[in-house]
mmCIF file of C-alpha atoms in Angstrom:
data_model
loop_
_atom_site.group_PDB
_atom_site.id
_atom_site.type_symbol
_atom_site.label_atom_id
_atom_site.label_comp_id
_atom_site.label_asym_id
_atom_site.label_seq_id
_atom_site.Cartn_x
_atom_site.Cartn_y
_atom_site.Cartn_z
ATOM 1 C CA MET A 1 41.209 -232.223 -33.092
ATOM 2 C CA ILE A 2 43.469 -231.685 -30.215
ATOM 3 C CA PHE A 3 42.818 -229.113 -26.894
ATOM 4 C CA PRO A 4 39.107 -228.934 -28.736
ATOM 5 C CA GLU A 5 37.841 -225.908 -25.363
ATOM 6 C CA VAL A 6 39.152 -223.667 -27.713
ATOM 7 C CA ARG A 7 36.625 -222.338 -30.052
ATOM 8 C CA TYR A 8 37.407 -219.848 -31.216
ATOM 9 C CA LEU A 9 41.743 -218.503 -32.697
ATOM 10 C CA TYR A 10 42.290 -214.594 -33.103
ATOM 11 C CA LYS A 11 44.299 -212.601 -36.038
ATOM 12 C CA TYR A 12 45.081 -208.965 -34.364
ATOM 13 C CA THR A 13 46.271 -206.869 -37.322
ATOM 14 C CA SER A 14 46.565 -203.517 -37.998
ATOM 15 C CA VAL A 15 44.327 -201.942 -41.590
ATOM 16 C CA ASN A 16 46.299 -202.863 -45.071
ATOM 17 C CA ASP A 17 45.592 -203.956 -48.437
ATOM 18 C CA ASN A 18 46.840 -207.692 -46.793
ATOM 19 C CA SER A 19 44.103 -207.693 -43.743
ATOM 20 C CA LEU A 20 41.525 -206.696 -46.171
ATOM 21 C CA GLY A 21 42.056 -209.003 -48.891
ATOM 22 C CA ILE A 22 40.864 -211.756 -46.906
ATOM 23 C CA PHE A 23 37.913 -210.078 -46.481
ATOM 24 C CA ILE A 24 37.870 -209.748 -50.613
ATOM 25 C CA LYS A 25 39.412 -212.770 -51.142
ATOM 26 C CA ASP A 26 39.138 -214.920 -48.681
ATOM 27 C CA GLU A 27 43.191 -215.372 -47.706
ATOM 28 C CA PHE A 28 45.222 -214.649 -45.265
ATOM 29 C CA TRP A 29 49.296 -213.373 -45.209
ATOM 30 C CA PHE A 30 51.565 -215.776 -44.227
ATOM 31 C CA ALA A 31 55.222 -214.319 -42.875
ATOM 32 C CA LYS A 32 57.945 -215.374 -43.105
ATOM 33 C CA PRO A 33 60.052 -215.561 -39.309
ATOM 34 C CA ASP A 34 62.679 -213.142 -40.500
ATOM 35 C CA THR A 35 59.923 -211.001 -40.209
ATOM 36 C CA PHE A 36 58.911 -211.127 -36.570
ATOM 37 C CA ASN A 37 59.660 -208.749 -33.845
ATOM 38 C CA ASP A 38 61.684 -211.943 -32.241
ATOM 39 C CA PRO A 39 64.671 -212.411 -33.323
ATOM 40 C CA LEU A 40 64.896 -215.893 -31.476
ATOM 41 C CA ASP A 41 61.893 -217.470 -33.299
ATOM 42 C CA CYS A 42 62.525 -220.356 -35.452
ATOM 43 C CA GLY A 43 66.539 -219.936 -34.573
ATOM 44 C CA ILE A 44 68.847 -223.475 -34.482
ATOM 45 C CA GLN A 45 71.973 -224.057 -32.840
ATOM 46 C CA LEU A 46 72.794 -227.517 -33.352
ATOM 47 C CA ILE A 47 75.311 -229.175 -30.807
ATOM 48 C CA ASN A 48 78.652 -229.859 -31.801
ATOM 49 C CA ASN A 49 78.607 -234.386 -31.017
ATOM 50 C CA ILE A 50 79.448 -235.649 -34.154
ATOM 51 C CA SER A 51 82.723 -238.574 -35.262
ATOM 52 C CA LYS A 52 85.441 -237.011 -37.197
ATOM 53 C CA GLU A 53 84.018 -239.200 -40.236
ATOM 54 C CA LYS A 54 80.748 -238.454 -40.081
ATOM 55 C CA PHE A 55 82.415 -234.023 -39.835
ATOM 56 C CA LEU A 56 84.230 -234.826 -43.178
ATOM 57 C CA GLU A 57 81.723 -236.820 -44.754
ATOM 58 C CA LYS A 58 79.611 -233.365 -44.193
ATOM 59 C CA SER A 59 82.076 -231.122 -44.465
ATOM 60 C CA ASN A 60 82.775 -232.485 -48.734
ATOM 61 C CA GLU A 61 79.510 -232.364 -49.254
ATOM 62 C CA TYR A 62 78.471 -228.308 -47.523
ATOM 63 C CA LEU A 63 81.882 -227.424 -49.186
ATOM 64 C CA LYS A 64 80.473 -229.375 -53.026
ATOM 65 C CA TYR A 65 76.793 -226.806 -52.350
ATOM 66 C CA LEU A 66 79.372 -224.051 -51.940
ATOM 67 C CA GLU A 67 80.944 -224.839 -55.511
ATOM 68 C CA SER A 68 78.107 -224.919 -57.236
ATOM 69 C CA SER A 69 75.998 -221.470 -56.096
ATOM 70 C CA ARG A 70 79.184 -220.164 -57.962
ATOM 71 C CA LYS A 71 78.056 -218.071 -61.409
ATOM 72 C CA PRO A 72 80.410 -217.884 -64.151
ATOM 73 C CA ARG A 73 82.134 -214.534 -64.879
ATOM 74 C CA THR A 74 80.933 -213.153 -61.316
ATOM 75 C CA LYS A 75 83.244 -212.658 -58.305
ATOM 76 C CA ASN A 76 81.976 -212.985 -54.470
ATOM 77 C CA PRO A 77 84.116 -212.394 -52.433
ATOM 78 C CA GLN A 78 83.095 -213.509 -49.637
ATOM 79 C CA LEU A 79 82.098 -217.089 -51.769
ATOM 80 C CA THR A 80 85.450 -217.506 -52.279
ATOM 81 C CA GLN A 81 86.345 -216.700 -48.371
ATOM 82 C CA LYS A 82 83.502 -219.122 -47.790
ATOM 83 C CA ILE A 83 84.845 -222.156 -49.730
ATOM 84 C CA LYS A 84 88.287 -221.135 -49.072
ATOM 85 C CA SER A 85 87.677 -221.139 -44.670
ATOM 86 C CA VAL A 86 85.781 -225.149 -45.262
ATOM 87 C CA LYS A 87 88.919 -226.443 -47.072
ATOM 88 C CA GLU A 88 91.589 -225.188 -44.519
ATOM 89 C CA VAL A 89 89.027 -226.751 -42.180
ATOM 90 C CA ILE A 90 89.022 -230.409 -44.509
ATOM 91 C CA THR A 91 92.890 -230.223 -44.466
ATOM 92 C CA LYS A 92 93.458 -229.517 -40.916
ATOM 93 C CA VAL A 93 91.002 -232.154 -39.094
ATOM 94 C CA LYS A 94 92.596 -234.496 -41.717
ATOM 95 C CA THR A 95 96.457 -234.554 -40.933
ATOM 96 C CA GLY A 96 95.076 -233.908 -37.138
ATOM 97 C CA ASN A 97 94.288 -236.402 -34.551
ATOM 98 C CA ALA A 98 90.919 -235.091 -33.172
ATOM 99 C CA LEU A 99 88.140 -232.149 -33.926
ATOM 100 C CA THR A 100 89.111 -229.191 -31.395
ATOM 101 C CA ASP A 101 86.191 -227.336 -29.607
ATOM 102 C CA GLU A 102 87.150 -224.799 -32.082
ATOM 103 C CA ILE A 103 86.190 -226.206 -35.350
ATOM 104 C CA LEU A 104 83.415 -228.602 -33.633
ATOM 105 C CA ASP A 105 81.426 -224.505 -33.023
ATOM 106 C CA SER A 106 82.323 -222.948 -36.446
ATOM 107 C CA PHE A 107 81.323 -226.743 -37.843
ATOM 108 C CA ALA A 108 78.317 -226.696 -35.826
ATOM 109 C CA LYS A 109 77.655 -222.783 -36.639
ATOM 110 C CA ILE A 110 77.930 -223.399 -40.410
ATOM 111 C CA ALA A 111 75.422 -226.684 -40.247
ATOM 112 C CA SER A 112 72.870 -224.529 -38.428
ATOM 113 C CA GLU A 113 72.524 -221.689 -40.903
ATOM 114 C CA SER A 114 72.268 -223.898 -43.579
ATOM 115 C CA TYR A 115 69.140 -225.745 -41.529
ATOM 116 C CA SER A 116 67.445 -221.950 -40.502
ATOM 117 C CA LYS A 117 67.829 -221.464 -43.607
ATOM 118 C CA ASP A 118 64.997 -224.079 -44.815
ATOM 119 C CA ILE A 119 63.641 -223.151 -41.395
ATOM 120 C CA LYS A 120 63.053 -219.342 -42.058
ATOM 121 C CA ASN A 121 61.221 -220.001 -45.748
ATOM 122 C CA ILE A 122 58.130 -221.699 -44.377
ATOM 123 C CA GLY A 123 55.366 -218.993 -43.627
ATOM 124 C CA ILE A 124 53.244 -218.801 -40.239
ATOM 125 C CA LEU A 125 49.286 -217.854 -39.906
ATOM 126 C CA SER A 126 49.916 -216.231 -36.494
ATOM 127 C CA LEU A 127 46.602 -216.209 -33.959
ATOM 128 C CA SER A 128 46.349 -216.627 -30.305
ATOM 129 C CA GLU A 129 43.385 -217.890 -28.532
ATOM 130 C CA VAL A 130 42.720 -214.369 -26.970
ATOM 131 C CA ASN A 131 40.932 -211.173 -28.275
ATOM 132 C CA ASP A 132 41.145 -208.872 -25.292
ATOM 133 C CA ASN A 133 44.696 -208.240 -24.371
ATOM 134 C CA VAL A 134 46.197 -204.337 -24.782
ATOM 135 C CA LEU A 135 49.729 -204.914 -26.005
ATOM 136 C CA MET A 136 48.616 -207.325 -28.314
ATOM 137 C CA TRP A 137 45.824 -204.899 -29.371
ATOM 138 C CA SER A 138 49.108 -202.029 -29.252
ATOM 139 C CA HIS A 139 51.985 -204.681 -30.823
ATOM 140 C CA TYR A 140 49.892 -206.080 -33.269
ATOM 141 C CA ALA A 141 46.988 -204.302 -34.857
ATOM 142 C CA ASP A 142 48.366 -200.440 -35.092
ATOM 143 C CA GLN A 143 48.198 -199.642 -31.634
ATOM 144 C CA HIS A 144 44.261 -200.315 -31.719
ATOM 145 C CA ARG A 145 44.184 -198.718 -34.498
ATOM 146 C CA GLY A 146 43.163 -201.971 -36.013
ATOM 147 C CA PHE A 147 40.657 -204.911 -35.748
ATOM 148 C CA CYS A 148 41.261 -208.393 -34.769
ATOM 149 C CA ILE A 149 39.585 -211.532 -37.226
ATOM 150 C CA GLU A 150 37.228 -213.966 -34.987
ATOM 151 C CA LEU A 151 37.875 -217.456 -36.612
ATOM 152 C CA GLU A 152 35.694 -220.291 -35.522
ATOM 153 C CA ARG A 153 38.129 -223.318 -35.302
ATOM 154 C CA ASN A 154 35.669 -226.500 -35.267
ATOM 155 C CA LYS A 155 36.655 -230.236 -36.618
ATOM 156 C CA ASP A 156 36.357 -229.426 -39.749
ATOM 157 C CA SER A 157 38.823 -226.463 -39.972
ATOM 158 C CA ASP A 158 42.419 -226.410 -40.483
ATOM 159 C CA LEU A 159 43.029 -224.329 -37.553
ATOM 160 C CA ALA A 160 41.706 -228.275 -35.782
ATOM 161 C CA ASP A 161 44.645 -230.075 -38.540
ATOM 162 C CA ASN A 162 47.122 -230.699 -35.961
ATOM 163 C CA LYS A 163 49.414 -231.557 -39.812
ATOM 164 C CA LYS A 164 48.668 -227.386 -39.873
ATOM 165 C CA THR A 165 47.774 -225.887 -37.223
ATOM 166 C CA LEU A 166 48.806 -226.159 -33.359
ATOM 167 C CA PRO A 167 49.811 -223.340 -30.171
ATOM 168 C CA VAL A 168 52.794 -222.373 -29.873
ATOM 169 C CA ARG A 169 55.303 -224.188 -25.961
ATOM 170 C CA TYR A 170 57.148 -221.979 -23.957
ATOM 171 C CA SER A 171 60.463 -222.302 -22.819
ATOM 172 C CA ILE A 172 63.197 -220.701 -20.455
ATOM 173 C CA LYS A 173 64.932 -223.007 -23.515
ATOM 174 C CA LYS A 174 65.657 -223.660 -26.939
ATOM 175 C CA PRO A 175 64.857 -226.803 -27.815
ATOM 176 C CA ASP A 176 68.256 -228.876 -28.109
ATOM 177 C CA ILE A 177 69.541 -230.769 -31.627
ATOM 178 C CA SER A 178 72.483 -232.940 -31.864
ATOM 179 C CA ILE A 179 74.238 -232.856 -34.903
ATOM 180 C CA GLU A 180 74.095 -236.359 -34.627
ATOM 181 C CA GLU A 181 70.817 -236.546 -34.302
ATOM 182 C CA HIS A 182 69.641 -234.133 -36.642
ATOM 183 C CA GLU A 183 71.227 -235.610 -39.867
ATOM 184 C CA GLN A 184 70.163 -239.227 -38.999
ATOM 185 C CA ALA A 185 67.139 -238.802 -38.564
ATOM 186 C CA ASN A 186 64.003 -240.504 -41.021
ATOM 187 C CA LYS A 187 61.296 -238.285 -42.817
ATOM 188 C CA GLU A 188 58.448 -238.458 -39.587
ATOM 189 C CA GLU A 189 62.230 -237.145 -36.940
ATOM 190 C CA GLU A 190 62.856 -234.567 -39.563
ATOM 191 C CA LYS A 191 59.361 -233.012 -39.252
ATOM 192 C CA GLU A 192 59.151 -233.982 -35.948
ATOM 193 C CA ILE A 193 62.789 -231.326 -35.326
ATOM 194 C CA ARG A 194 61.200 -228.800 -37.732
ATOM 195 C CA ARG A 195 57.919 -228.617 -35.522
ATOM 196 C CA SER A 196 59.618 -227.986 -31.863
ATOM 197 C CA LEU A 197 61.997 -225.132 -33.637
ATOM 198 C CA ILE A 198 58.256 -223.504 -35.077
ATOM 199 C CA TYR A 199 56.070 -224.098 -32.682
ATOM 200 C CA THR A 200 59.228 -223.518 -29.288
ATOM 201 C CA LYS A 201 59.179 -219.828 -27.967
ATOM 202 C CA SER A 202 60.830 -217.663 -25.118
ATOM 203 C CA VAL A 203 58.526 -217.663 -22.154
ATOM 204 C CA ASP A 204 58.357 -213.922 -22.379
ATOM 205 C CA TRP A 205 55.857 -214.147 -24.748
ATOM 206 C CA ASN A 206 53.196 -216.774 -22.678
ATOM 207 C CA TYR A 207 50.966 -213.397 -22.970
ATOM 208 C CA GLU A 208 50.491 -214.064 -26.033
ATOM 209 C CA ARG A 209 49.118 -218.280 -25.952
ATOM 210 C CA GLU A 210 50.031 -217.982 -29.711
ATOM 211 C CA TRP A 211 49.062 -220.777 -31.965
ATOM 212 C CA ARG A 212 50.451 -221.506 -35.546
ATOM 213 C CA VAL A 213 49.550 -222.012 -39.082
ATOM 214 C CA ILE A 214 52.046 -223.132 -41.661
ATOM 215 C CA GLN A 215 52.681 -223.326 -44.732
ATOM 216 C CA ASP A 216 56.295 -224.515 -47.454
ATOM 217 C CA ILE A 217 56.314 -220.895 -47.994
ATOM 218 C CA GLY A 218 56.563 -217.640 -46.836
ATOM 219 C CA ASN A 219 55.393 -213.412 -47.466
ATOM 220 C CA LYS A 220 52.313 -215.544 -49.653
ATOM 221 C CA SER A 221 49.122 -215.083 -48.975
ATOM 222 C CA TYR A 222 46.661 -218.623 -48.478
ATOM 223 C CA LYS A 223 43.103 -219.356 -47.788
ATOM 224 C CA ILE A 224 42.373 -221.962 -44.865
ATOM 225 C CA ASN A 225 39.426 -223.545 -43.908
ATOM 226 C CA ALA A 226 38.115 -221.662 -41.544
ATOM 227 C CA LYS A 227 34.828 -219.070 -40.703
ATOM 228 C CA ILE A 228 35.624 -215.593 -39.687
ATOM 229 C CA ASN A 229 32.845 -215.881 -36.700
ATOM 230 C CA SER A 230 32.953 -211.338 -36.138
ATOM 231 C CA VAL A 231 35.420 -208.497 -36.653
ATOM 232 C CA ILE A 232 36.191 -207.107 -33.544
ATOM 233 C CA PHE A 233 37.263 -202.745 -33.839
ATOM 234 C CA GLY A 234 39.727 -201.567 -31.726
ATOM 235 C CA LEU A 235 39.757 -198.567 -29.010
ATOM 236 C CA LYS A 236 41.696 -196.253 -32.218
ATOM 237 C CA THR A 237 40.387 -197.478 -35.010
ATOM 238 C CA PRO A 238 39.390 -194.565 -37.837
ATOM 239 C CA GLU A 239 35.470 -194.459 -38.613
ATOM 240 C CA HIS A 240 36.299 -194.568 -42.361
ATOM 241 C CA SER A 241 38.422 -197.772 -41.415
ATOM 242 C CA ILE A 242 35.086 -199.407 -40.151
ATOM 243 C CA LYS A 243 33.176 -197.831 -42.563
ATOM 244 C CA THR A 244 35.830 -199.373 -45.236
ATOM 245 C CA ILE A 245 34.904 -202.932 -43.586
ATOM 246 C CA TYR A 246 31.444 -203.111 -42.651
ATOM 247 C CA GLU A 247 30.868 -202.280 -46.923
ATOM 248 C CA LEU A 248 33.313 -204.962 -47.963
ATOM 249 C CA PHE A 249 31.414 -207.523 -45.662
ATOM 250 C CA ASN A 250 28.120 -205.858 -46.943
ATOM 251 C CA LYS A 251 28.696 -206.858 -50.108
ATOM 252 C CA THR A 252 29.737 -210.431 -49.930
ATOM 253 C CA GLY A 253 25.613 -210.923 -48.197
ATOM 254 C CA LEU A 254 27.830 -212.960 -45.526
ATOM 255 C CA PHE A 255 26.242 -212.546 -42.011
ATOM 256 C CA ILE A 256 28.671 -211.805 -38.825
ATOM 257 C CA LYS A 257 29.087 -210.104 -36.423
ATOM 258 C CA PHE A 258 30.370 -207.251 -35.230
ATOM 259 C CA ARG A 259 31.767 -205.676 -32.192
ATOM 260 C CA ARG A 260 34.885 -203.398 -30.601
ATOM 261 C CA ALA A 261 36.931 -202.897 -27.662
ATOM 262 C CA ARG A 262 35.916 -200.617 -24.577
ATOM 263 C CA LEU A 263 37.630 -199.396 -22.123
ATOM 264 C CA LYS A 264 36.711 -200.851 -18.610
ATOM 265 C CA GLU A 265 35.297 -198.867 -15.978
ATOM 266 C CA LYS A 266 36.977 -199.980 -12.783
ATOM 267 C CA ASP A 267 40.043 -201.783 -14.041
ATOM 268 C CA PHE A 268 42.771 -201.835 -16.409
ATOM 269 C CA GLY A 269 41.463 -203.429 -19.471
ATOM 270 C CA ILE A 270 39.519 -203.308 -21.905
ATOM 271 C CA GLU A 271 36.561 -205.427 -22.770
ATOM 272 C CA ILE A 272 34.950 -206.636 -25.961
ATOM 273 C CA VAL A 273 30.571 -205.431 -26.644
ATOM 274 C CA ASP A 274 28.252 -205.602 -29.811
ATOM 275 C CA PHE A 275 28.017 -203.152 -31.813
ATOM 276 C CA ASP A 276 26.591 -201.215 -34.560
ATOM 277 C CA PRO A 277 29.302 -199.854 -37.427
ATOM 278 C CA LYS A 278 26.006 -198.112 -39.663
ATOM 279 C CA LEU A 279 25.003 -196.602 -36.254
ATOM 280 C CA MET A 280 28.530 -196.359 -34.841
ATOM 281 C CA ILE A 281 27.424 -197.353 -31.445
ATOM 282 C CA PHE A 282 27.682 -200.287 -28.893
ATOM 283 C CA ASN A 283 24.923 -202.107 -28.787
ATOM 284 C CA ASP A 284 24.047 -202.194 -24.620
ATOM 285 C CA GLU A 285 24.221 -198.543 -25.363
ATOM 286 C CA ILE A 286 20.952 -198.462 -27.756
ATOM 287 C CA LYS A 287 19.609 -200.557 -26.008
ATOM 288 C CA ASN A 288 19.968 -197.771 -22.953
ATOM 289 C CA ASP A 289 18.916 -195.437 -25.183
ATOM 290 C CA SER A 290 15.607 -196.806 -26.295
ATOM 291 C CA SER A 291 14.312 -198.522 -22.386
ATOM 292 C CA SER A 292 15.715 -193.758 -21.630
ATOM 293 C CA HIS A 293 13.460 -192.358 -23.894
ATOM 294 C CA GLN A 294 10.551 -195.359 -23.361
ATOM 295 C CA SER A 295 10.734 -194.385 -19.762
ATOM 296 C CA ALA A 296 10.610 -191.110 -20.290
ATOM 297 C CA LYS A 297 7.135 -191.516 -22.915
ATOM 298 C CA SER A 298 5.857 -193.488 -19.873
ATOM 299 C CA ASN A 299 6.888 -190.601 -16.794
ATOM 300 C CA THR A 300 5.107 -188.581 -19.120
ATOM 301 C CA ALA A 301 1.873 -190.130 -19.598
ATOM 302 C CA ALA A 302 1.691 -190.952 -16.050
ATOM 303 C CA LYS A 303 1.450 -186.999 -15.596
ATOM 304 C CA LEU A 304 -1.285 -186.502 -18.090
ATOM 305 C CA PRO A 305 -5.211 -187.012 -17.207
ATOM 306 C CA ASN A 306 -6.812 -189.927 -18.408
ATOM 307 C CA SER A 307 -8.407 -189.858 -21.596
ATOM 308 C CA SER A 308 -11.371 -189.275 -22.693
ATOM 309 C CA PRO A 309 -13.424 -191.553 -24.473
ATOM 310 C CA SER A 310 -14.794 -189.165 -26.827
ATOM 311 C CA LEU A 311 -12.580 -188.161 -30.225
ATOM 312 C CA ALA A 312 -12.422 -184.783 -29.581
ATOM 313 C CA PRO A 313 -9.128 -184.650 -26.549
ATOM 314 C CA ALA A 314 -9.414 -183.297 -22.691
ATOM 315 C CA LYS A 315 -8.935 -179.743 -22.624
ATOM 316 C CA LEU A 316 -6.665 -178.926 -19.411
ATOM 317 C CA LYS A 317 -7.601 -177.447 -16.450
ATOM 318 C CA VAL A 318 -5.072 -174.022 -16.338
ATOM 319 C CA ASN A 319 -5.685 -172.378 -13.041
ATOM 320 C CA HIS A 320 -3.081 -168.296 -13.758
ATOM 321 C CA PRO A 321 -2.675 -166.281 -11.113
#
């Protein structure tokens, strides 16, 4: 288990059927990368260093793939044009002495698209190390109207399995992968290439401190072996949504903590505080109210005269003007 100091991971979400399904079915939604808000996510651009022989071999493989994609008695002008273009390139390379930069760039683009298609079909569950980031509450939790799920990360959970869950690496540059490197990779090396693409994002996103759980097929719900430790409501989570989630857990009989975001008094930011969804009040406010009430009772008692040992209450002497 890497980074054992990271004991909890958090899922920001809006209130919807998929997020409520987490509590009903014990399943999380794994989205495809093309649904993400970062257009560069899981993207790939292979470097075009390839020999003439390898180029022709791969081009012919790609041509066979395109031709096999044709459906009988169905017109597909875009596919027909693509097949024509590939044939022209193959002929040009065969009759020429060298690969031009234009041809190499075209091939690298085609290879990148083919490789990206496979990656963009995977499923990703995005989690974070932090639960109090104002931007993430705005972006992923419906502008603070949603909630955040705290998942416990221990050695027996899927969140501690390095084959399934890893932290994102933030970088200024995209991962450099050559066509030759990609083509010659064995199964284990291929996995490492995929991982570097899936777990690398632009440094602009490093405030998210993201971790990712991976499944082979995306846009599906999956169970994960990880205990829900608490649910955190946002600054603007509607009362009816809070009550719905509270009732869902009441029916399951599972014990979890409830907390809620609250604005800090002096600083820009929020703090996460224990919360009672039944009374719709922060726990420290309950204690403060109780302390104030107790203090008021004590002050009242201090003003009254000592009671008589007899059963009859003592009479107060009142001086009338």
